[in-house]
Amino acid sequence: MKKITNNTFWGKLTLILNAVLLVFFIITMIFLMKFDKTNVSVVYERATYEKAFENFVLAQHPLKQDSAEVAYYQYKLDTLQQKVASASKDEKKALLESIDVTKNTLSEKQKAMDDHLADVSKLEKEYNPIKAHWDEINDANAKTKSAFWVMAIITIIIFLVKIGIFAHYNFKNSKNLHAIADWMKEGMPSWQSYVGWIIPIYNLFKPLSFFKEIYEETDYILEDKSIVTIPADKKDTMVDNSGLHLGIWWALVLVSTWLMNFILYKTFFTEGPLFIKANHGTMTIIAIVILILCILEEVHLVLSYNKKNKMLADNADKF
């Protein structure tokens, strides 16, 4: 009698982690919507802030030139006044005329600078509340974004743990088949259960083909050993839907882990067409619904295979 292990515990643990994953994913989507609320405010108020900032900065540009000109004419006036004391009568007359001209010019430059200072002061009063609001919404946005990423990282960790447990579940089931069926030596090595999830591109199809092989070979062995019998009158009409369920499950896995994450990224973290045109709340609901459907399919497949695995373990004496 060959040893066949009962691996239903690992299947059940996979299902529990699926439930935990779903709960944390929903919470993550709630945090994503909170981030979206502040992020939308930042995006749509950026133009107002940038315009106010630009006007405030541009208003300050003339002050540098004003200050330089006032300083220049003030220095020129002081210099002329010093020369008057030691100048001759003819020179003094010319110097006094230059002093009058310089005083007038200085007065004009001082007035221009005062006008510019008044403009800057006015714009500053308008700009300060806008900047304060801008800083406030950016701080709020940074906090909601950080909170979202904390939840997202926790959810990703749960997902990775769940994948690891599911891969181990398939590894153990594959080991059973390799132990009781000689032809399985020509099939996929058991270690591919882990590798299939890790290698890029390879992981787009290998987990499905591995699980499918286990599923189909187990059905064959159960029938071959008469552990499961199908009445002769039903063999021709009986339809095996396991391949359909496996295909639907894997399609939902790819959509939920790759396509929906790409769509969510484009919707919430860029400012392209999806950010502008898509209903953000609807996108999160679609992502949750797809994950629920994916988990339901996986629950069906794991529970179904757990029954097959238990039948193998209970009938180990037939091998």
Coordinates of C-alpha atoms in Angstrom, one line a residue:
M1 CA 0.0 0.0 0.0
K2 CA 1.4 3.4 -1.0
K3 CA 1.2 6.3 1.3
I4 CA -1.3 8.9 0.2
T5 CA -1.6 12.1 2.3
N6 CA -4.8 13.9 3.2
N7 CA -4.1 17.5 2.1
T8 CA -7.6 18.9 2.8
F9 CA -6.1 21.0 5.6
W10 CA -4.1 23.0 3.1
G11 CA -7.1 23.4 0.9
K12 CA -9.2 24.7 3.7
L13 CA -6.3 27.1 4.8
T14 CA -6.3 28.4 1.2
L15 CA -10.0 29.2 1.5
I16 CA -9.6 30.9 4.9
L17 CA -6.8 33.1 3.4
N18 CA -9.1 33.9 0.5
A19 CA -11.7 35.2 2.9
V20 CA -9.1 37.3 4.8
L21 CA -7.7 38.5 1.4
L22 CA -11.2 39.7 0.4
V23 CA -11.8 41.5 3.6
F24 CA -8.5 43.3 3.4
F25 CA -9.0 44.1 -0.3
I26 CA -12.3 45.7 0.5
I27 CA -10.8 47.8 3.3
T28 CA -7.9 48.8 0.9
M29 CA -10.5 49.9 -1.6
I30 CA -12.2 52.1 1.1
F31 CA -8.8 53.6 1.9
L32 CA -8.2 54.1 -1.9
M33 CA -11.5 56.1 -2.1
K34 CA -10.4 58.3 0.8
F35 CA -7.1 59.0 -0.9
D36 CA -9.0 59.7 -4.1
K37 CA -11.2 62.3 -2.4
T38 CA -8.1 64.3 -1.3
N39 CA -6.2 63.6 -4.5
V40 CA -9.0 64.9 -6.7
S41 CA -9.0 68.1 -4.7
V42 CA -5.3 68.5 -5.2
V43 CA -5.5 67.9 -8.9
Y44 CA -8.4 70.3 -9.6
E45 CA -7.1 73.1 -7.3
R46 CA -3.5 72.9 -8.6
A47 CA -4.3 75.4 -11.4
T48 CA -5.7 77.9 -8.9
Y49 CA -2.7 77.6 -6.7
E50 CA -0.1 77.8 -9.5
K51 CA -1.8 80.9 -11.0
A52 CA -1.8 82.6 -7.6
F53 CA 1.8 81.6 -7.0
E54 CA 2.9 82.8 -10.5
N55 CA 1.1 86.2 -10.0
F56 CA 2.7 86.6 -6.6
V57 CA 6.2 85.8 -7.9
L58 CA 5.9 88.0 -11.0
A59 CA 4.7 90.9 -8.8
Q60 CA 8.0 90.7 -6.8
H61 CA 10.2 90.8 -9.9
P62 CA 10.2 94.7 -10.3
L63 CA 11.1 95.2 -6.6
K64 CA 14.7 94.0 -7.2
Q65 CA 15.2 96.6 -9.9
D66 CA 13.3 99.3 -7.9
S67 CA 15.5 98.7 -4.9
A68 CA 18.7 98.9 -7.0
E69 CA 17.6 102.1 -8.7
V70 CA 16.6 103.8 -5.4
A71 CA 19.9 102.8 -3.9
Y72 CA 21.7 104.1 -7.0
Y73 CA 20.0 107.6 -7.0
Q74 CA 20.3 107.9 -3.2
Y75 CA 24.0 107.2 -3.5
K76 CA 24.3 109.7 -6.4
L77 CA 22.4 112.4 -4.3
D78 CA 24.7 111.9 -1.3
T79 CA 27.7 112.2 -3.5
L80 CA 26.5 115.4 -5.1
Q81 CA 25.7 116.9 -1.8
Q82 CA 29.2 116.1 -0.5
K83 CA 30.7 117.8 -3.5
V84 CA 28.7 121.0 -3.1
A85 CA 30.6 121.9 0.2
S86 CA 34.0 122.1 -1.5
A87 CA 32.9 123.3 -5.0
S88 CA 33.5 126.7 -6.5
K89 CA 30.7 129.1 -7.2
D90 CA 30.3 128.0 -10.9
E91 CA 30.6 124.3 -10.0
K92 CA 28.1 124.7 -7.2
K93 CA 25.4 126.0 -9.5
A94 CA 25.8 123.0 -11.8
L95 CA 25.9 120.6 -8.9
L96 CA 22.7 122.1 -7.4
E97 CA 20.9 121.6 -10.7
S98 CA 22.1 118.0 -10.8
I99 CA 20.9 117.6 -7.2
D100 CA 17.4 118.8 -8.1
V101 CA 17.2 116.5 -11.0
T102 CA 18.5 113.5 -8.9
K103 CA 16.0 114.3 -6.1
N104 CA 13.1 114.3 -8.6
T105 CA 14.3 111.1 -10.1
L106 CA 14.8 109.5 -6.7
S107 CA 11.3 110.6 -5.7
E108 CA 9.8 109.0 -8.8
K109 CA 11.8 105.8 -8.2
Q110 CA 10.8 105.7 -4.6
K111 CA 7.1 106.1 -5.5
A112 CA 7.4 103.4 -8.2
M113 CA 8.9 101.0 -5.5
D114 CA 6.1 102.0 -3.0
D115 CA 3.5 101.2 -5.6
H116 CA 5.0 97.9 -6.4
L117 CA 5.3 97.1 -2.7
A118 CA 1.6 97.9 -2.3
D119 CA 0.8 95.6 -5.2
V120 CA 2.9 92.8 -3.7
S121 CA 1.2 93.3 -0.3
K122 CA -2.2 93.1 -1.9
L123 CA -1.3 89.9 -3.9
E124 CA 0.2 88.4 -0.8
K125 CA -3.0 88.8 1.1
E126 CA -4.8 87.0 -1.7
Y127 CA -2.1 84.4 -2.1
N128 CA -1.6 83.5 1.6
P129 CA -5.1 81.9 2.1
I130 CA -4.7 80.0 -1.2
K131 CA -1.3 78.7 -0.1
A132 CA -2.6 77.7 3.3
H133 CA -5.4 75.8 1.7
W134 CA -3.0 74.2 -0.8
D135 CA -0.7 73.1 2.0
E136 CA -3.6 71.7 4.0
I137 CA -5.0 69.6 1.2
N138 CA -1.5 68.3 0.2
D139 CA -0.9 67.3 3.9
A140 CA -4.3 65.5 3.9
N141 CA -3.5 63.9 0.6
A142 CA -0.1 62.6 1.8
K143 CA -1.7 61.1 4.9
T144 CA -4.5 59.3 3.0
K145 CA -2.0 58.1 0.4
S146 CA 0.3 56.7 3.2
A147 CA -2.7 55.0 4.9
F148 CA -3.7 53.4 1.6
W149 CA -0.3 52.1 0.9
V150 CA -0.1 50.5 4.3
M151 CA -3.3 48.7 3.7
A152 CA -2.2 47.8 0.1
I153 CA 1.1 46.3 1.3
I154 CA -0.7 44.2 4.0
T155 CA -3.1 43.0 1.3
I156 CA -0.3 42.1 -1.0
I157 CA 1.5 40.2 1.8
I158 CA -1.8 38.2 2.5
F159 CA -2.1 37.5 -1.2
L160 CA 1.5 36.2 -1.5
V161 CA 1.0 34.0 1.6
K162 CA -2.2 32.7 0.1
I163 CA -0.4 31.9 -3.2
G164 CA 2.3 30.1 -1.2
I165 CA -0.2 28.0 0.7
F166 CA -2.1 27.2 -2.5
A167 CA 1.1 26.3 -4.3
H168 CA 2.0 24.0 -1.4
Y169 CA -1.5 22.4 -1.6
N170 CA -0.9 21.6 -5.2
F171 CA 2.6 20.4 -4.5
K172 CA 1.3 17.9 -1.9
N173 CA -1.4 16.7 -4.2
S174 CA 1.1 16.3 -7.0
K175 CA 3.3 14.2 -4.8
N176 CA 0.3 11.9 -4.1
L177 CA -0.2 11.4 -7.8
H178 CA 3.5 10.8 -8.5
A179 CA 3.5 8.2 -5.7
I180 CA 0.5 6.2 -7.1
A181 CA 0.7 6.7 -10.8
D182 CA 3.9 5.6 -12.7
W183 CA 2.9 7.6 -15.8
M184 CA 3.0 10.9 -13.8
K185 CA 6.8 10.6 -14.1
E186 CA 6.2 11.9 -17.6
G187 CA 4.1 14.8 -16.3
M188 CA 5.1 18.0 -14.5
P189 CA 7.5 17.8 -11.6
S190 CA 5.9 18.6 -8.3
W191 CA 8.3 21.5 -7.6
Q192 CA 6.7 23.4 -10.6
S193 CA 3.8 24.1 -8.3
Y194 CA 6.0 26.8 -6.6
V195 CA 8.1 27.8 -9.6
G196 CA 5.0 28.3 -11.8
W197 CA 3.9 31.3 -9.6
I198 CA 7.3 32.9 -9.4
I199 CA 8.8 33.2 -12.9
P200 CA 7.5 36.1 -15.0
I201 CA 5.5 35.3 -18.2
Y202 CA 5.7 31.6 -17.1
N203 CA 3.3 32.5 -14.3
L204 CA 0.7 33.7 -16.8
F205 CA -0.2 30.1 -17.7
K206 CA 1.7 27.5 -15.6
P207 CA -0.3 27.5 -12.4
L208 CA -3.4 26.8 -14.5
S209 CA -1.9 23.9 -16.5
F210 CA -0.4 22.4 -13.2
F211 CA -3.7 22.5 -11.4
K212 CA -5.5 21.2 -14.4
E213 CA -3.2 18.2 -14.7
I214 CA -3.7 17.4 -11.0
Y215 CA -7.5 17.7 -11.4
E216 CA -7.7 15.5 -14.6
E217 CA -5.2 12.9 -13.5
T218 CA -7.0 12.5 -10.1
D219 CA -10.4 12.0 -11.9
Y220 CA -8.8 9.4 -14.1
I221 CA -7.2 7.5 -11.2
L222 CA -10.5 7.5 -9.2
E223 CA -12.4 6.1 -12.1
D224 CA -9.6 3.6 -13.0
K225 CA -9.5 2.2 -9.5
S226 CA -13.3 2.1 -9.4
I227 CA -13.3 4.5 -6.4
V228 CA -15.8 6.6 -8.4
T229 CA -18.1 4.8 -10.7
I230 CA -20.2 6.3 -13.4
P231 CA -23.3 4.4 -14.5
A232 CA -22.9 3.1 -18.0
D233 CA -26.1 4.8 -19.1
K234 CA -24.8 8.2 -18.1
K235 CA -21.2 7.9 -19.5
D236 CA -22.2 9.3 -22.9
T237 CA -24.4 12.1 -21.6
M238 CA -22.5 13.2 -18.5
V239 CA -20.7 16.5 -19.0
D240 CA -17.5 17.3 -17.1
N241 CA -17.4 21.0 -16.3
S242 CA -14.1 21.0 -14.4
G243 CA -12.2 22.4 -17.4
L244 CA -14.7 25.2 -17.8
H245 CA -14.5 26.1 -14.1
L246 CA -10.7 26.0 -14.3
G247 CA -10.6 28.3 -17.3
I248 CA -13.0 30.8 -15.7
W249 CA -11.1 30.7 -12.5
W250 CA -7.8 31.4 -14.2
A251 CA -9.2 34.2 -16.4
L252 CA -10.6 35.9 -13.3
V253 CA -7.2 35.5 -11.6
L254 CA -5.4 37.2 -14.4
V255 CA -8.1 40.0 -14.7
S256 CA -8.1 40.7 -10.9
T257 CA -4.3 40.6 -10.4
W258 CA -3.1 42.2 -13.6
L259 CA -5.8 44.0 -15.7
M260 CA -7.8 45.5 -12.8
N261 CA -4.6 46.6 -10.9
F262 CA -3.5 48.4 -14.1
I263 CA -6.9 50.0 -14.5
L264 CA -7.0 51.1 -10.9
Y265 CA -3.5 52.6 -11.2
K266 CA -4.5 54.6 -14.3
T267 CA -7.7 55.7 -12.6
F268 CA -6.3 56.8 -9.3
F269 CA -2.6 57.6 -9.7
T270 CA -2.4 59.2 -13.1
E271 CA -4.2 62.2 -14.6
G272 CA -5.1 60.6 -17.9
P273 CA -8.4 59.7 -19.6
L274 CA -9.4 57.1 -17.0
F275 CA -8.8 59.6 -14.1
I276 CA -10.9 62.2 -15.9
K277 CA -13.7 60.2 -17.5
A278 CA -14.1 57.0 -15.4
N279 CA -16.3 56.8 -12.3
H280 CA -13.8 56.1 -9.6
G281 CA -16.3 54.5 -7.2
T282 CA -17.5 52.2 -10.0
M283 CA -14.0 51.0 -10.7
T284 CA -13.4 49.9 -7.1
I285 CA -16.8 48.1 -7.1
I286 CA -15.9 46.3 -10.3
A287 CA -12.5 45.3 -8.8
I288 CA -14.2 43.9 -5.7
V289 CA -16.8 42.0 -7.7
I290 CA -14.2 40.4 -9.9
L291 CA -12.2 39.3 -6.9
I292 CA -15.3 37.9 -5.3
L293 CA -16.1 35.9 -8.4
C294 CA -12.5 34.7 -8.6
I295 CA -12.6 33.5 -5.0
L296 CA -15.9 31.8 -5.5
E297 CA -14.5 29.8 -8.4
E298 CA -11.5 28.9 -6.4
V299 CA -13.6 27.8 -3.5
H300 CA -15.6 25.6 -5.8
L301 CA -12.4 24.0 -7.3
V302 CA -10.7 23.5 -3.9
L303 CA -13.7 22.0 -2.2
S304 CA -14.2 19.8 -5.2
Y305 CA -10.6 18.6 -5.2
N306 CA -10.6 18.2 -1.4
K307 CA -13.3 15.5 -1.9
K308 CA -11.2 13.8 -4.5
N309 CA -8.1 13.9 -2.3
K310 CA -10.1 12.5 0.7
M311 CA -11.3 9.6 -1.5
L312 CA -7.8 8.8 -2.5
A313 CA -6.6 8.9 1.1
D314 CA -9.5 6.8 2.3
N315 CA -8.8 4.2 -0.4
A316 CA -5.1 4.0 -0.1
D317 CA -5.3 0.2 0.2
K318 CA -6.2 0.0 -3.5
F319 CA -2.8 1.3 -4.6

